[in-house]
């Protein structure tokens, strides 16, 4: 079997079954990285989802149990979190928070279909040993039709 290693652009022949191990940081390690240490290219959805997750947790709510009436409290939390994490508030647009709050637990069949396709693609990549898997996070913004992968490495230990 011949495959292309996308990371270096070289073709390799496999005459036997080789096990390749890939390690990823845990979700807890990924979300504990301080925002100031993240890449400037980190998607705004990452920050917005973290603010909403924190809000739902502090209010004792299940994920998605939000509405537009929660916006003032969420905006206050956004300000507090951005101050603590040394991030400019403009990185988390109010319009994005409004959209996420309004969506709540609603199902969006077209988005479900897209995410199902992405998941299927990941299974095929895993089975065929072709292509790098998604690391950490995948976000899909239905408003602009774009998906974003976030590979958040752990904070380097001092």
PDB file of C-alpha atoms in Angstrom:
ATOM      1  CA  UNK A   1       0.000   0.000   0.000  1.00  0.00           C
ATOM      2  CA  UNK A   2       1.336   3.458  -0.865  1.00  0.00           C
ATOM      3  CA  UNK A   3       0.201   6.549   0.926  1.00  0.00           C
ATOM      4  CA  UNK A   4       1.130  10.203   1.074  1.00  0.00           C
ATOM      5  CA  UNK A   5       2.297  11.659   4.349  1.00  0.00           C
ATOM      6  CA  UNK A   6       0.700  15.112   4.092  1.00  0.00           C
ATOM      7  CA  UNK A   7       2.995  16.567   6.738  1.00  0.00           C
ATOM      8  CA  UNK A   8       6.128  16.158   4.594  1.00  0.00           C
ATOM      9  CA  UNK A   9       4.786  15.423   1.090  1.00  0.00           C
ATOM     10  CA  UNK A  10       6.615  12.074   0.725  1.00  0.00           C
ATOM     11  CA  UNK A  11       5.181   8.784  -0.508  1.00  0.00           C
ATOM     12  CA  UNK A  12       5.777   5.650   1.536  1.00  0.00           C
ATOM     13  CA  UNK A  13       5.297   1.971   0.716  1.00  0.00           C
ATOM     14  CA  UNK A  14       3.888  -0.239   3.420  1.00  0.00           C
ATOM     15  CA  UNK A  15       4.568  -3.934   2.944  1.00  0.00           C
ATOM     16  CA  UNK A  16       3.215  -4.937   6.305  1.00  0.00           C
ATOM     17  CA  UNK A  17       0.806  -3.545   8.818  1.00  0.00           C
ATOM     18  CA  UNK A  18       2.488  -0.835  10.842  1.00  0.00           C
ATOM     19  CA  UNK A  19       0.892   0.692  13.891  1.00  0.00           C
ATOM     20  CA  UNK A  20       1.137   4.421  14.099  1.00  0.00           C
ATOM     21  CA  UNK A  21       0.301   6.052  17.389  1.00  0.00           C
ATOM     22  CA  UNK A  22      -0.812   9.647  17.626  1.00  0.00           C
ATOM     23  CA  UNK A  23      -1.216  11.403  20.957  1.00  0.00           C
ATOM     24  CA  UNK A  24      -3.556  14.276  21.586  1.00  0.00           C
ATOM     25  CA  UNK A  25      -3.943  16.428  24.635  1.00  0.00           C
ATOM     26  CA  UNK A  26      -7.067  15.794  26.676  1.00  0.00           C
ATOM     27  CA  UNK A  27     -10.048  18.113  26.347  1.00  0.00           C
ATOM     28  CA  UNK A  28      -9.364  19.348  29.876  1.00  0.00           C
ATOM     29  CA  UNK A  29      -5.764  20.253  28.978  1.00  0.00           C
ATOM     30  CA  UNK A  30      -6.890  21.990  25.786  1.00  0.00           C
ATOM     31  CA  UNK A  31      -9.528  24.173  27.456  1.00  0.00           C
ATOM     32  CA  UNK A  32      -7.229  25.063  30.351  1.00  0.00           C
ATOM     33  CA  UNK A  33      -4.767  26.872  28.077  1.00  0.00           C
ATOM     34  CA  UNK A  34      -4.900  30.620  28.873  1.00  0.00           C
ATOM     35  CA  UNK A  35      -6.454  32.613  26.053  1.00  0.00           C
ATOM     36  CA  UNK A  36      -3.439  34.917  25.832  1.00  0.00           C
ATOM     37  CA  UNK A  37      -1.338  31.868  24.842  1.00  0.00           C
ATOM     38  CA  UNK A  38      -3.610  30.907  21.933  1.00  0.00           C
ATOM     39  CA  UNK A  39      -2.863  31.741  18.322  1.00  0.00           C
ATOM     40  CA  UNK A  40      -4.254  34.998  16.986  1.00  0.00           C
ATOM     41  CA  UNK A  41      -5.946  32.852  14.321  1.00  0.00           C
ATOM     42  CA  UNK A  42      -8.075  31.007  16.894  1.00  0.00           C
ATOM     43  CA  UNK A  43     -11.678  31.104  15.731  1.00  0.00           C
ATOM     44  CA  UNK A  44     -14.090  33.434  17.511  1.00  0.00           C
ATOM     45  CA  UNK A  45     -16.412  30.442  17.963  1.00  0.00           C
ATOM     46  CA  UNK A  46     -13.934  28.886  20.407  1.00  0.00           C
ATOM     47  CA  UNK A  47     -14.090  31.921  22.684  1.00  0.00           C
ATOM     48  CA  UNK A  48     -17.860  32.355  22.330  1.00  0.00           C
ATOM     49  CA  UNK A  49     -18.526  28.710  23.159  1.00  0.00           C
ATOM     50  CA  UNK A  50     -16.253  28.927  26.205  1.00  0.00           C
ATOM     51  CA  UNK A  51     -18.180  31.987  27.463  1.00  0.00           C
ATOM     52  CA  UNK A  52     -21.527  30.219  26.964  1.00  0.00           C
ATOM     53  CA  UNK A  53     -20.222  27.053  28.620  1.00  0.00           C
ATOM     54  CA  UNK A  54     -19.078  29.089  31.617  1.00  0.00           C
ATOM     55  CA  UNK A  55     -22.434  30.899  31.782  1.00  0.00           C
ATOM     56  CA  UNK A  56     -24.454  27.676  31.647  1.00  0.00           C
ATOM     57  CA  UNK A  57     -22.240  26.113  34.298  1.00  0.00           C
ATOM     58  CA  UNK A  58     -22.465  29.098  36.649  1.00  0.00           C
ATOM     59  CA  UNK A  59     -26.267  29.186  36.273  1.00  0.00           C
ATOM     60  CA  UNK A  60     -26.642  25.427  36.742  1.00  0.00           C
ATOM     61  CA  UNK A  61     -28.162  24.982  33.283  1.00  0.00           C
ATOM     62  CA  UNK A  62     -27.835  22.181  30.792  1.00  0.00           C
ATOM     63  CA  UNK A  63     -26.077  23.006  27.498  1.00  0.00           C
ATOM     64  CA  UNK A  64     -28.332  25.008  25.195  1.00  0.00           C
ATOM     65  CA  UNK A  65     -30.788  26.110  27.883  1.00  0.00           C
ATOM     66  CA  UNK A  66     -30.355  29.744  26.937  1.00  0.00           C
ATOM     67  CA  UNK A  67     -32.318  32.492  25.252  1.00  0.00           C
ATOM     68  CA  UNK A  68     -31.792  36.074  24.156  1.00  0.00           C
ATOM     69  CA  UNK A  69     -32.994  37.231  27.578  1.00  0.00           C
ATOM     70  CA  UNK A  70     -29.668  35.915  28.937  1.00  0.00           C
ATOM     71  CA  UNK A  71     -27.646  38.290  26.738  1.00  0.00           C
ATOM     72  CA  UNK A  72     -26.938  41.008  29.366  1.00  0.00           C
ATOM     73  CA  UNK A  73     -25.556  38.435  31.828  1.00  0.00           C
ATOM     74  CA  UNK A  74     -23.545  36.710  29.086  1.00  0.00           C
ATOM     75  CA  UNK A  75     -22.061  40.038  27.966  1.00  0.00           C
ATOM     76  CA  UNK A  76     -21.034  40.792  31.554  1.00  0.00           C
ATOM     77  CA  UNK A  77     -19.412  37.368  31.795  1.00  0.00           C
ATOM     78  CA  UNK A  78     -17.659  37.920  28.438  1.00  0.00           C
ATOM     79  CA  UNK A  79     -16.166  41.153  29.787  1.00  0.00           C
ATOM     80  CA  UNK A  80     -15.048  39.451  32.989  1.00  0.00           C
ATOM     81  CA  UNK A  81     -13.509  36.468  31.183  1.00  0.00           C
ATOM     82  CA  UNK A  82     -11.766  38.654  28.605  1.00  0.00           C
ATOM     83  CA  UNK A  83     -10.305  40.825  31.365  1.00  0.00           C
ATOM     84  CA  UNK A  84      -9.053  37.757  33.264  1.00  0.00           C
ATOM     85  CA  UNK A  85      -7.661  36.117  30.120  1.00  0.00           C
ATOM     86  CA  UNK A  86      -6.106  39.294  28.646  1.00  0.00           C
ATOM     87  CA  UNK A  87      -8.200  39.120  25.481  1.00  0.00           C
ATOM     88  CA  UNK A  88      -9.820  42.009  23.638  1.00  0.00           C
ATOM     89  CA  UNK A  89     -13.623  41.748  23.935  1.00  0.00           C
ATOM     90  CA  UNK A  90     -13.968  42.433  20.213  1.00  0.00           C
ATOM     91  CA  UNK A  91     -12.652  38.872  19.573  1.00  0.00           C
ATOM     92  CA  UNK A  92     -16.076  37.645  20.763  1.00  0.00           C
ATOM     93  CA  UNK A  93     -18.653  39.617  18.751  1.00  0.00           C
ATOM     94  CA  UNK A  94     -21.969  40.375  20.436  1.00  0.00           C
ATOM     95  CA  UNK A  95     -23.782  39.287  17.258  1.00  0.00           C
ATOM     96  CA  UNK A  96     -22.196  35.826  17.529  1.00  0.00           C
ATOM     97  CA  UNK A  97     -23.267  35.476  21.161  1.00  0.00           C
ATOM     98  CA  UNK A  98     -26.801  36.559  20.178  1.00  0.00           C
ATOM     99  CA  UNK A  99     -26.946  33.871  17.461  1.00  0.00           C
ATOM    100  CA  UNK A 100     -25.690  31.171  19.813  1.00  0.00           C
ATOM    101  CA  UNK A 101     -28.081  32.177  22.596  1.00  0.00           C
ATOM    102  CA  UNK A 102     -31.047  32.256  20.220  1.00  0.00           C
ATOM    103  CA  UNK A 103     -30.181  28.819  18.800  1.00  0.00           C
ATOM    104  CA  UNK A 104     -30.387  27.162  22.220  1.00  0.00           C
ATOM    105  CA  UNK A 105     -31.211  23.468  21.830  1.00  0.00           C
ATOM    106  CA  UNK A 106     -32.770  23.814  18.382  1.00  0.00           C
ATOM    107  CA  UNK A 107     -31.736  21.222  15.850  1.00  0.00           C
ATOM    108  CA  UNK A 108     -30.532  22.406  12.478  1.00  0.00           C
ATOM    109  CA  UNK A 109     -30.785  19.487   9.995  1.00  0.00           C
ATOM    110  CA  UNK A 110     -28.422  21.001   7.379  1.00  0.00           C
ATOM    111  CA  UNK A 111     -25.762  21.510  10.055  1.00  0.00           C
ATOM    112  CA  UNK A 112     -26.317  17.966  11.342  1.00  0.00           C
ATOM    113  CA  UNK A 113     -25.774  16.662   7.801  1.00  0.00           C
ATOM    114  CA  UNK A 114     -22.539  18.616   7.411  1.00  0.00           C
ATOM    115  CA  UNK A 115     -21.193  17.479  10.775  1.00  0.00           C
ATOM    116  CA  UNK A 116     -22.179  13.890   9.958  1.00  0.00           C
ATOM    117  CA  UNK A 117     -20.182  14.179   6.729  1.00  0.00           C
ATOM    118  CA  UNK A 118     -17.174  15.529   8.630  1.00  0.00           C
ATOM    119  CA  UNK A 119     -17.423  12.654  11.120  1.00  0.00           C
ATOM    120  CA  UNK A 120     -17.656  10.132   8.273  1.00  0.00           C
ATOM    121  CA  UNK A 121     -14.604  11.709   6.660  1.00  0.00           C
ATOM    122  CA  UNK A 122     -12.684  11.292   9.921  1.00  0.00           C
ATOM    123  CA  UNK A 123     -13.619   7.604  10.115  1.00  0.00           C
ATOM    124  CA  UNK A 124     -12.453   7.060   6.528  1.00  0.00           C
ATOM    125  CA  UNK A 125      -9.166   8.895   7.212  1.00  0.00           C
ATOM    126  CA  UNK A 126      -8.610   6.726  10.273  1.00  0.00           C
ATOM    127  CA  UNK A 127      -9.311   3.462   8.448  1.00  0.00           C
ATOM    128  CA  UNK A 128      -7.343   4.367   5.310  1.00  0.00           C
ATOM    129  CA  UNK A 129      -4.398   5.972   7.149  1.00  0.00           C
ATOM    130  CA  UNK A 130      -4.622   8.964   4.817  1.00  0.00           C
ATOM    131  CA  UNK A 131      -4.674  12.508   6.087  1.00  0.00           C
ATOM    132  CA  UNK A 132      -4.303  14.039   9.496  1.00  0.00           C
ATOM    133  CA  UNK A 133      -7.213  13.688  11.925  1.00  0.00           C
ATOM    134  CA  UNK A 134      -8.979  16.614  13.537  1.00  0.00           C
ATOM    135  CA  UNK A 135      -7.202  17.542  16.735  1.00  0.00           C
ATOM    136  CA  UNK A 136      -9.067  18.997  19.707  1.00  0.00           C
ATOM    137  CA  UNK A 137     -11.949  20.957  18.172  1.00  0.00           C
ATOM    138  CA  UNK A 138     -14.007  21.372  15.016  1.00  0.00           C
ATOM    139  CA  UNK A 139     -16.400  24.309  14.798  1.00  0.00           C
ATOM    140  CA  UNK A 140     -18.957  24.895  12.079  1.00  0.00           C
ATOM    141  CA  UNK A 141     -20.485  28.344  11.708  1.00  0.00           C
ATOM    142  CA  UNK A 142     -23.769  27.978   9.829  1.00  0.00           C
ATOM    143  CA  UNK A 143     -23.985  31.750   9.329  1.00  0.00           C
ATOM    144  CA  UNK A 144     -20.975  31.864   7.016  1.00  0.00           C
ATOM    145  CA  UNK A 145     -20.855  28.182   6.040  1.00  0.00           C
ATOM    146  CA  UNK A 146     -17.284  27.677   7.212  1.00  0.00           C
ATOM    147  CA  UNK A 147     -15.754  25.009   9.376  1.00  0.00           C
ATOM    148  CA  UNK A 148     -12.695  25.580  11.523  1.00  0.00           C
ATOM    149  CA  UNK A 149     -10.364  23.124  13.213  1.00  0.00           C
ATOM    150  CA  UNK A 150      -8.553  24.207  16.337  1.00  0.00           C
ATOM    151  CA  UNK A 151      -5.431  22.348  17.422  1.00  0.00           C
ATOM    152  CA  UNK A 152      -4.781  23.779  20.857  1.00  0.00           C
ATOM    153  CA  UNK A 153      -1.507  22.480  22.265  1.00  0.00           C
ATOM    154  CA  UNK A 154      -0.983  22.250  26.008  1.00  0.00           C
ATOM    155  CA  UNK A 155       0.678  25.118  27.810  1.00  0.00           C
ATOM    156  CA  UNK A 156       4.439  24.512  27.937  1.00  0.00           C
ATOM    157  CA  UNK A 157       5.602  23.569  31.411  1.00  0.00           C
ATOM    158  CA  UNK A 158       8.128  25.879  32.983  1.00  0.00           C
TER     159      UNK A 158
END
